[in-house]
C-alpha positions as CSV (number, residue, x, y, z in Angstrom):
1,X,0.0,0.0,0.0
2,X,3.1,2.3,0.0
3,X,2.4,3.1,-3.6
4,X,-1.3,4.1,-3.1
5,X,-2.1,7.3,-5.1
6,X,-1.0,10.4,-3.2
7,X,-4.0,12.4,-4.6
8,X,-6.4,10.2,-2.5
9,X,-8.1,12.6,0.0
10,X,-9.4,10.0,2.4
11,X,-7.7,7.8,4.9
12,X,-5.6,4.7,4.2
13,X,-5.2,2.1,6.9
14,X,-2.7,-0.7,6.7
15,X,-2.3,-3.9,8.8
16,X,0.4,-2.3,10.9
17,X,-1.8,0.6,11.9
18,X,-3.4,0.7,15.4
19,X,-6.7,1.5,13.7
20,X,-6.6,-1.6,11.5
21,X,-8.5,-4.0,13.8
22,X,-11.4,-1.6,14.6
23,X,-11.6,-0.6,11.0
24,X,-11.9,-4.2,9.7
25,X,-14.5,-5.3,12.2
26,X,-18.1,-6.0,11.1
27,X,-20.9,-8.3,11.9
28,X,-19.3,-11.0,9.8
29,X,-16.3,-13.1,10.7
30,X,-12.8,-11.6,11.1
31,X,-11.2,-10.5,7.8
32,X,-7.7,-9.5,6.8
33,X,-7.6,-7.1,3.9
34,X,-4.2,-5.8,2.7
35,X,-5.6,-2.4,3.3
36,X,-8.6,-0.4,4.2
37,X,-9.5,2.9,2.5
38,X,-12.1,5.5,3.6
39,X,-12.9,7.7,0.6
40,X,-14.0,11.3,1.1
41,X,-15.3,11.8,-2.5
42,X,-16.4,9.8,-5.6
43,X,-13.0,10.6,-7.1
44,X,-11.4,8.8,-4.1
45,X,-13.5,5.8,-4.8
46,X,-12.4,5.8,-8.5
47,X,-8.8,6.0,-7.4
48,X,-9.2,3.0,-5.1
49,X,-10.9,0.9,-7.7
50,X,-8.3,1.6,-10.3
51,X,-5.5,0.9,-7.8
52,X,-7.0,-2.5,-6.9
53,X,-7.6,-3.5,-10.5
54,X,-4.0,-2.5,-11.5
55,X,-2.5,-4.5,-8.6
56,X,-4.6,-7.7,-8.9
57,X,-6.3,-6.9,-5.6
58,X,-10.0,-7.6,-5.2
59,X,-12.1,-4.7,-3.9
60,X,-14.6,-5.4,-1.2
61,X,-17.1,-2.6,-0.5
62,X,-18.8,-1.7,2.8
63,X,-21.4,0.9,3.5
64,X,-22.9,0.3,7.0
65,X,-21.1,-2.9,7.9
66,X,-24.3,-4.6,9.0
67,X,-24.1,-7.6,6.7
68,X,-23.2,-11.0,8.1
69,X,-21.5,-11.8,4.8
70,X,-17.7,-12.3,5.2
71,X,-16.8,-11.1,1.7
72,X,-13.3,-9.7,2.6
73,X,-11.7,-12.9,3.8
74,X,-10.1,-13.8,0.5
75,X,-6.6,-12.1,0.2
76,X,-5.4,-10.0,-1.3
77,X,-8.4,-7.7,-0.7
78,X,-8.8,-4.0,-0.5
79,X,-11.7,-2.9,1.8
80,X,-13.4,0.2,0.4
81,X,-15.3,1.6,3.4
82,X,-17.9,4.2,2.3
83,X,-18.8,5.4,5.8
84,X,-17.6,8.9,5.1
85,X,-19.9,9.4,2.1
86,X,-22.9,10.4,4.3
87,X,-24.6,13.3,2.5
88,X,-28.3,13.6,2.9
89,X,-29.6,16.3,0.5
90,X,-33.3,17.1,0.0
91,X,-33.8,18.2,-3.6
92,X,-36.9,19.6,-5.4
93,X,-40.0,17.5,-6.1
94,X,-39.5,15.3,-3.0
95,X,-36.2,13.9,-4.4
96,X,-33.5,13.0,-1.9
97,X,-29.8,12.4,-2.7
98,X,-28.2,9.9,-0.2
99,X,-24.6,9.0,0.3
100,X,-24.0,5.2,0.5
101,X,-22.4,5.4,4.0
102,X,-25.4,7.1,5.6
103,X,-27.4,4.9,7.9
104,X,-31.2,4.7,7.7
105,X,-31.9,5.9,11.2
106,X,-30.1,9.2,10.4
107,X,-31.8,9.4,7.1
108,X,-35.3,8.9,8.6
109,X,-34.7,11.5,11.3
110,X,-33.4,14.1,8.7
111,X,-36.2,13.5,6.3
112,X,-38.8,13.6,9.1
113,X,-37.9,17.2,9.6
114,X,-39.1,17.8,6.1
115,X,-42.3,15.7,6.4
116,X,-40.7,13.0,4.2
117,X,-39.9,9.3,4.4
118,X,-38.2,6.7,2.4
119,X,-39.0,3.0,3.0
120,X,-35.8,1.6,4.5
121,X,-35.8,-1.7,6.3
122,X,-36.5,-1.8,10.0
123,X,-33.0,-1.3,11.6
124,X,-31.5,2.1,12.2
125,X,-27.8,1.2,11.8
126,X,-28.1,-0.4,8.4
127,X,-26.2,1.4,5.6
128,X,-28.0,3.0,2.7
129,X,-25.8,1.4,0.1
130,X,-26.1,-2.3,1.0
131,X,-29.9,-2.1,1.6
132,X,-30.7,-0.4,-1.7
133,X,-28.6,-2.7,-3.8
134,X,-30.3,-5.7,-2.3
135,X,-33.8,-4.3,-2.7
136,X,-34.9,-2.8,0.6
137,X,-38.1,-4.0,2.2
138,X,-39.4,-1.6,4.9
139,X,-42.4,-0.3,6.7
140,X,-43.8,1.4,3.6
141,X,-43.4,-1.6,1.3
142,X,-47.1,-1.9,0.6
143,X,-47.5,1.8,0.0
144,X,-44.5,2.6,-2.2
145,X,-42.8,-0.8,-2.9
146,X,-39.2,-1.7,-2.2
147,X,-36.6,1.0,-1.8
148,X,-35.3,0.2,-5.3
149,X,-38.7,1.1,-6.6
150,X,-38.1,4.6,-5.4
151,X,-34.7,4.9,-6.9
152,X,-34.4,7.5,-9.7
153,X,-30.7,7.8,-10.3
154,X,-27.3,6.4,-9.1
155,X,-23.8,7.6,-9.5
156,X,-21.5,4.6,-10.0
157,X,-17.8,4.0,-10.2
158,X,-17.4,1.1,-12.7
159,X,-14.8,-1.6,-12.8
160,X,-12.8,0.6,-15.2
161,X,-12.6,3.3,-12.5
162,X,-15.0,5.7,-14.3
163,X,-17.8,7.6,-12.7
164,X,-21.1,7.2,-14.6
165,X,-24.7,8.0,-14.1
166,X,-27.4,5.2,-14.2
167,X,-31.1,6.0,-14.6
168,X,-34.0,5.1,-16.8
169,X,-32.5,7.4,-19.5
170,X,-28.7,7.0,-18.9
171,X,-27.2,3.5,-18.9
172,X,-30.6,1.9,-18.3
173,X,-29.2,-1.6,-18.3
174,X,-26.9,-0.8,-15.4
175,X,-29.8,1.0,-13.7
176,X,-31.9,-2.1,-13.9
177,X,-29.1,-4.4,-12.6
178,X,-28.3,-2.1,-9.6
179,X,-31.9,-2.5,-8.4
180,X,-31.5,-5.9,-6.7
181,X,-28.3,-7.2,-8.3
182,X,-26.1,-6.3,-5.3
183,X,-22.6,-5.0,-5.5
184,X,-21.7,-6.9,-8.7
185,X,-21.7,-3.9,-11.1
186,X,-19.7,-1.1,-9.4
187,X,-19.4,1.1,-6.4
188,X,-22.4,3.4,-6.0
189,X,-21.3,6.7,-4.6
190,X,-24.8,8.4,-4.4
191,X,-28.4,7.4,-4.7
192,X,-31.3,9.7,-5.7
193,X,-34.6,8.4,-4.4
194,X,-38.2,9.7,-4.5
195,X,-39.4,10.2,-0.9
196,X,-42.9,10.1,0.3
197,X,-44.8,13.0,1.9
198,X,-45.6,11.5,5.3
199,X,-46.6,13.8,8.1
200,X,-46.9,11.0,10.6
201,X,-47.4,7.3,11.2
202,X,-49.3,5.1,13.6
203,X,-47.2,2.3,15.2
204,X,-48.7,-0.8,16.7
205,X,-47.4,-3.8,18.7
206,X,-49.6,-6.8,19.4
207,X,-48.3,-9.4,21.8
208,X,-49.7,-13.0,21.4
209,X,-49.6,-16.1,23.5
210,X,-47.2,-18.5,21.7
211,X,-49.8,-21.3,22.1
212,X,-51.9,-19.4,19.5
213,X,-49.0,-18.8,17.0
214,X,-50.5,-20.7,14.1
215,X,-54.0,-19.4,14.5
216,X,-52.8,-15.8,14.9
217,X,-50.6,-16.1,11.8
218,X,-53.7,-17.2,9.8
219,X,-55.6,-14.2,11.0
220,X,-52.7,-11.9,10.2
221,X,-52.6,-13.4,6.7
222,X,-56.3,-13.0,6.1
223,X,-56.3,-9.4,7.4
224,X,-53.3,-8.4,5.2
225,X,-54.9,-9.9,2.1
226,X,-57.6,-7.3,2.4
227,X,-55.7,-4.4,4.0
228,X,-55.2,-1.0,2.4
229,X,-51.8,-0.1,1.1
230,X,-51.2,2.2,4.1
231,X,-51.0,-0.8,6.4
232,X,-47.8,-2.9,6.6
233,X,-47.4,-5.6,9.3
234,X,-44.7,-8.1,10.2
235,X,-45.5,-11.3,12.2
236,X,-42.6,-12.1,14.6
237,X,-41.5,-15.2,16.6
238,X,-38.7,-14.5,19.0
239,X,-36.7,-17.1,20.9
240,X,-36.4,-17.6,24.6
241,X,-33.2,-16.1,26.1
242,X,-33.7,-17.5,29.6
243,X,-36.3,-17.6,32.4
244,X,-36.7,-13.9,32.4
245,X,-37.2,-13.7,28.6
246,X,-39.4,-16.5,27.3
247,X,-40.3,-17.1,23.7
248,X,-42.7,-14.5,22.4
249,X,-44.9,-13.8,19.4
250,X,-45.7,-10.3,18.2
251,X,-47.3,-8.5,15.3
252,X,-45.6,-5.1,14.6
253,X,-47.4,-2.8,12.3
254,X,-47.1,0.6,10.7
255,X,-50.0,2.7,9.4
256,X,-48.8,5.3,6.9
257,X,-50.8,8.3,8.1
258,X,-51.6,10.1,11.4
259,X,-55.4,9.3,11.8
260,X,-55.5,7.1,14.9
261,X,-59.1,6.1,14.4
262,X,-58.6,4.9,10.8
263,X,-55.5,3.0,11.8
264,X,-57.2,1.4,14.8
265,X,-60.1,0.3,12.6
266,X,-57.8,-1.3,10.1
267,X,-56.1,-3.2,12.9
268,X,-59.3,-4.2,14.8
269,X,-59.4,-7.8,13.7
270,X,-55.8,-8.3,14.9
271,X,-56.4,-6.5,18.2
272,X,-59.4,-8.6,19.0
273,X,-58.3,-12.1,17.9
274,X,-57.9,-15.0,20.4
275,X,-54.5,-15.2,22.1
276,X,-53.7,-11.4,22.2
277,X,-52.2,-10.6,25.6
278,X,-51.4,-6.9,25.2
279,X,-51.3,-4.3,22.5
280,X,-50.4,-0.7,21.9
281,X,-51.5,1.6,19.0
282,X,-50.2,5.1,19.1
283,X,-48.9,8.0,16.9
284,X,-45.2,7.8,16.1
285,X,-42.6,9.1,13.8
286,X,-41.2,7.0,11.0
287,X,-37.7,7.2,12.5
288,X,-39.0,5.8,15.8
289,X,-40.1,2.6,14.0
290,X,-36.5,1.8,13.1
291,X,-35.1,-0.1,16.0
292,X,-31.7,-1.6,16.8
293,X,-31.1,-5.3,17.2
294,X,-28.8,-6.2,20.1
295,X,-25.3,-7.4,19.2
296,X,-24.6,-10.8,20.8
297,X,-22.0,-10.7,23.6
298,X,-20.3,-13.8,22.3
299,X,-19.5,-14.9,18.7
300,X,-22.4,-16.7,17.1
301,X,-23.0,-18.5,13.9
302,X,-26.2,-17.3,12.2
303,X,-28.0,-19.7,9.8
304,X,-30.5,-17.7,7.9
305,X,-33.2,-18.7,5.4
306,X,-35.8,-16.8,3.5
307,X,-38.6,-17.5,1.1
308,X,-41.1,-15.5,-0.9
309,X,-44.5,-17.1,-1.1
310,X,-47.4,-16.2,-3.4
311,X,-49.8,-18.1,-1.3
312,X,-49.3,-18.5,2.5
313,X,-51.3,-21.6,3.0
314,X,-52.5,-23.1,6.3
315,X,-50.1,-26.0,5.7
316,X,-47.1,-23.7,5.2
317,X,-48.1,-21.6,8.3
318,X,-48.3,-24.8,10.4
319,X,-45.0,-26.1,9.1
320,X,-43.0,-22.8,9.6
321,X,-44.4,-22.1,13.0
322,X,-43.6,-25.7,14.1
323,X,-40.1,-25.3,12.8
324,X,-39.7,-22.1,14.8
325,X,-40.9,-23.8,18.0
326,X,-38.7,-26.8,17.4
327,X,-35.4,-25.1,16.7
328,X,-35.3,-23.1,19.9
329,X,-32.9,-20.2,19.4
330,X,-34.6,-19.0,16.2
331,X,-35.9,-15.7,15.1
332,X,-38.8,-16.0,12.7
333,X,-40.6,-13.3,10.7
334,X,-43.2,-13.0,8.0
335,X,-43.5,-9.7,6.2
336,X,-46.6,-8.6,4.5
337,X,-46.2,-7.8,0.8
338,X,-48.8,-7.0,-1.9
339,X,-49.9,-3.5,-2.5
340,X,-47.4,-1.4,-4.4
341,X,-44.8,-4.1,-4.1
342,X,-46.9,-6.4,-6.3
343,X,-47.9,-3.7,-8.8
344,X,-44.3,-3.5,-10.1
345,X,-43.8,-5.9,-13.0
346,X,-41.5,-8.9,-12.1
347,X,-39.0,-7.9,-14.8
348,X,-38.8,-4.2,-13.9
349,X,-36.0,-4.8,-11.5
350,X,-33.7,-7.6,-10.5
351,X,-35.9,-8.4,-7.6
352,X,-38.6,-10.6,-9.1
353,X,-41.3,-12.7,-7.3
354,X,-43.6,-9.6,-7.2
355,X,-46.7,-11.9,-7.1
356,X,-45.7,-12.9,-3.5
357,X,-48.0,-12.0,-0.6
358,X,-45.3,-12.6,2.1
359,X,-41.6,-12.9,2.7
360,X,-40.7,-15.5,5.3
361,X,-37.4,-15.4,7.2
362,X,-35.7,-17.4,9.9
363,X,-32.3,-16.9,11.6
364,X,-31.1,-19.7,13.9
365,X,-28.4,-18.7,16.4
366,X,-25.7,-21.4,16.9
367,X,-22.4,-21.3,18.8
368,X,-19.6,-19.6,16.9
369,X,-17.8,-22.9,16.4
370,X,-20.9,-24.7,14.9
371,X,-19.8,-27.1,12.1
372,X,-20.9,-26.9,8.5
373,X,-22.9,-30.2,8.8
374,X,-25.0,-28.7,11.7
375,X,-25.7,-25.6,9.6
376,X,-26.6,-27.6,6.6
377,X,-29.2,-29.7,8.6
378,X,-31.0,-26.5,9.4
379,X,-30.9,-25.3,5.8
380,X,-32.3,-28.7,4.8
381,X,-35.2,-28.5,7.2
382,X,-36.1,-25.1,5.8
383,X,-36.0,-26.4,2.3
384,X,-38.3,-29.2,3.3
385,X,-41.1,-26.8,4.1
386,X,-44.1,-27.2,1.9
387,X,-44.8,-24.8,-1.0
388,X,-45.6,-22.7,-2.6
389,X,-42.2,-21.0,-2.1
390,X,-40.8,-19.3,-5.2
391,X,-37.4,-17.9,-4.3
392,X,-35.4,-16.1,-1.7
393,X,-34.3,-12.5,-0.9
394,X,-30.6,-11.8,-1.3
395,X,-30.4,-9.4,1.7
396,X,-31.8,-12.1,4.0
397,X,-29.4,-14.9,3.4
398,X,-25.6,-15.1,4.0
399,X,-24.8,-18.0,1.7
400,X,-23.1,-17.6,-1.6
401,X,-22.5,-19.7,-4.7
402,X,-24.3,-20.7,-7.9
403,X,-27.0,-22.7,-6.1
404,X,-27.9,-19.6,-4.0
405,X,-28.1,-17.4,-7.1
406,X,-30.7,-19.8,-8.6
407,X,-32.7,-19.3,-5.4
408,X,-32.4,-15.5,-5.6
409,X,-33.1,-14.9,-9.3
410,X,-35.4,-16.6,-11.8
411,X,-33.5,-18.0,-14.8
412,X,-34.4,-15.0,-17.1
413,X,-33.4,-12.5,-14.5
414,X,-30.0,-14.2,-13.8
415,X,-29.3,-14.4,-17.5
416,X,-30.0,-10.7,-18.0
417,X,-27.8,-9.9,-15.0
418,X,-24.9,-11.9,-16.5
419,X,-25.3,-10.0,-19.7
420,X,-25.1,-6.7,-17.9
421,X,-22.1,-7.9,-15.9
422,X,-20.3,-8.8,-19.1
423,X,-20.6,-5.2,-20.3
424,X,-19.7,-3.4,-17.1
425,X,-17.4,-5.8,-15.3
426,X,-16.2,-8.4,-17.8
427,X,-13.2,-9.5,-15.7
428,X,-15.4,-9.9,-12.6
429,X,-13.4,-7.5,-10.5
430,X,-16.4,-7.0,-8.2
431,X,-16.8,-10.7,-7.1
432,X,-16.7,-10.5,-3.3
433,X,-20.5,-10.7,-3.0
434,X,-23.3,-13.0,-4.0
435,X,-21.5,-13.1,-7.2
436,X,-23.0,-13.0,-10.7
437,X,-20.2,-14.0,-13.0
438,X,-20.2,-12.6,-16.6
439,X,-21.8,-14.8,-19.2
């Protein structure tokens, strides 16, 4: 790294630096890049990409560092940390320009001051860049779709080290691929998204006796099939963490609007169903809905699985809730889709499966030294769940490889992604990801 370009304005951290260990830390396993760079500008990003390409070093890109993927463990690797590209700029016509290193909690608070919101996952510390490139499913998914459905323009440093614009009118093939294709096509240095005018929201939490988990999930499904787009709701099963924290079941919901009576009426069938032990329905800010998951005090192995389903049948509900109860230390969620999410054509972005009514997810917590066979047994049990399940969501699984790509993308989508990759990254420089190799 002694020959790194002197015109680089950001910070360069090498393995002999006292800042190296903190800078390489993330939610994934320990990684050992040959260097870590923190660009201050898009020009810095371009310098870093060109340097890596010219030295035969693979670039790995990090925005918020929330991913459990360990994509920087293959040496030689240069970690490009985008955490200093944090601009949040409100433009005209409800457009917002976001730096990839911004985190969604800060974005939500800033936009809330302007009466605006962007659908953005449900965790405040997640970075803008990683979430958007994966799709972005948040509390406004039924009202405005995925985060990528609000994307208007992106500035991208390509594998050639050039800064280009991607939109419906400029480099539309690249723009299509960025919306769900992950970090395969370049380093995005800014995103322009269309925000939603949102003066307030109603938040709701409904606690349910775990003995009623299957029946409650059926009611949740039936209510969400008829719900207006303003209502999004996630069904949650949380594991027991000891005698003081038994296993619990909840429905967490967001009504996009500030009329408490209207929201309460929409939620009424859920509030009154058998098994409800407590509930709250109250005005909130969009930012307050973004919480922060606790970081485990000891190293853990997380085995995650996810499936889109176009028809959440009684059989599938019974099977997935039984699996949650049987596996013990498992977090389970079912996110309501439909609405604006399903009005987007399946080929409009790289996230297909738009006919789905729900997105199922499970994360099983194992000791940090859990062997691969134990992890595979859990994956196999998920794969044995009854259908219909049509594919998975890239942001919700940590696995990589060709088999995983076939789960994430339908054949036509994957073929199109490979074609775009061949144009924009023919040597597969950006491969430390859920990699789409060039055709």
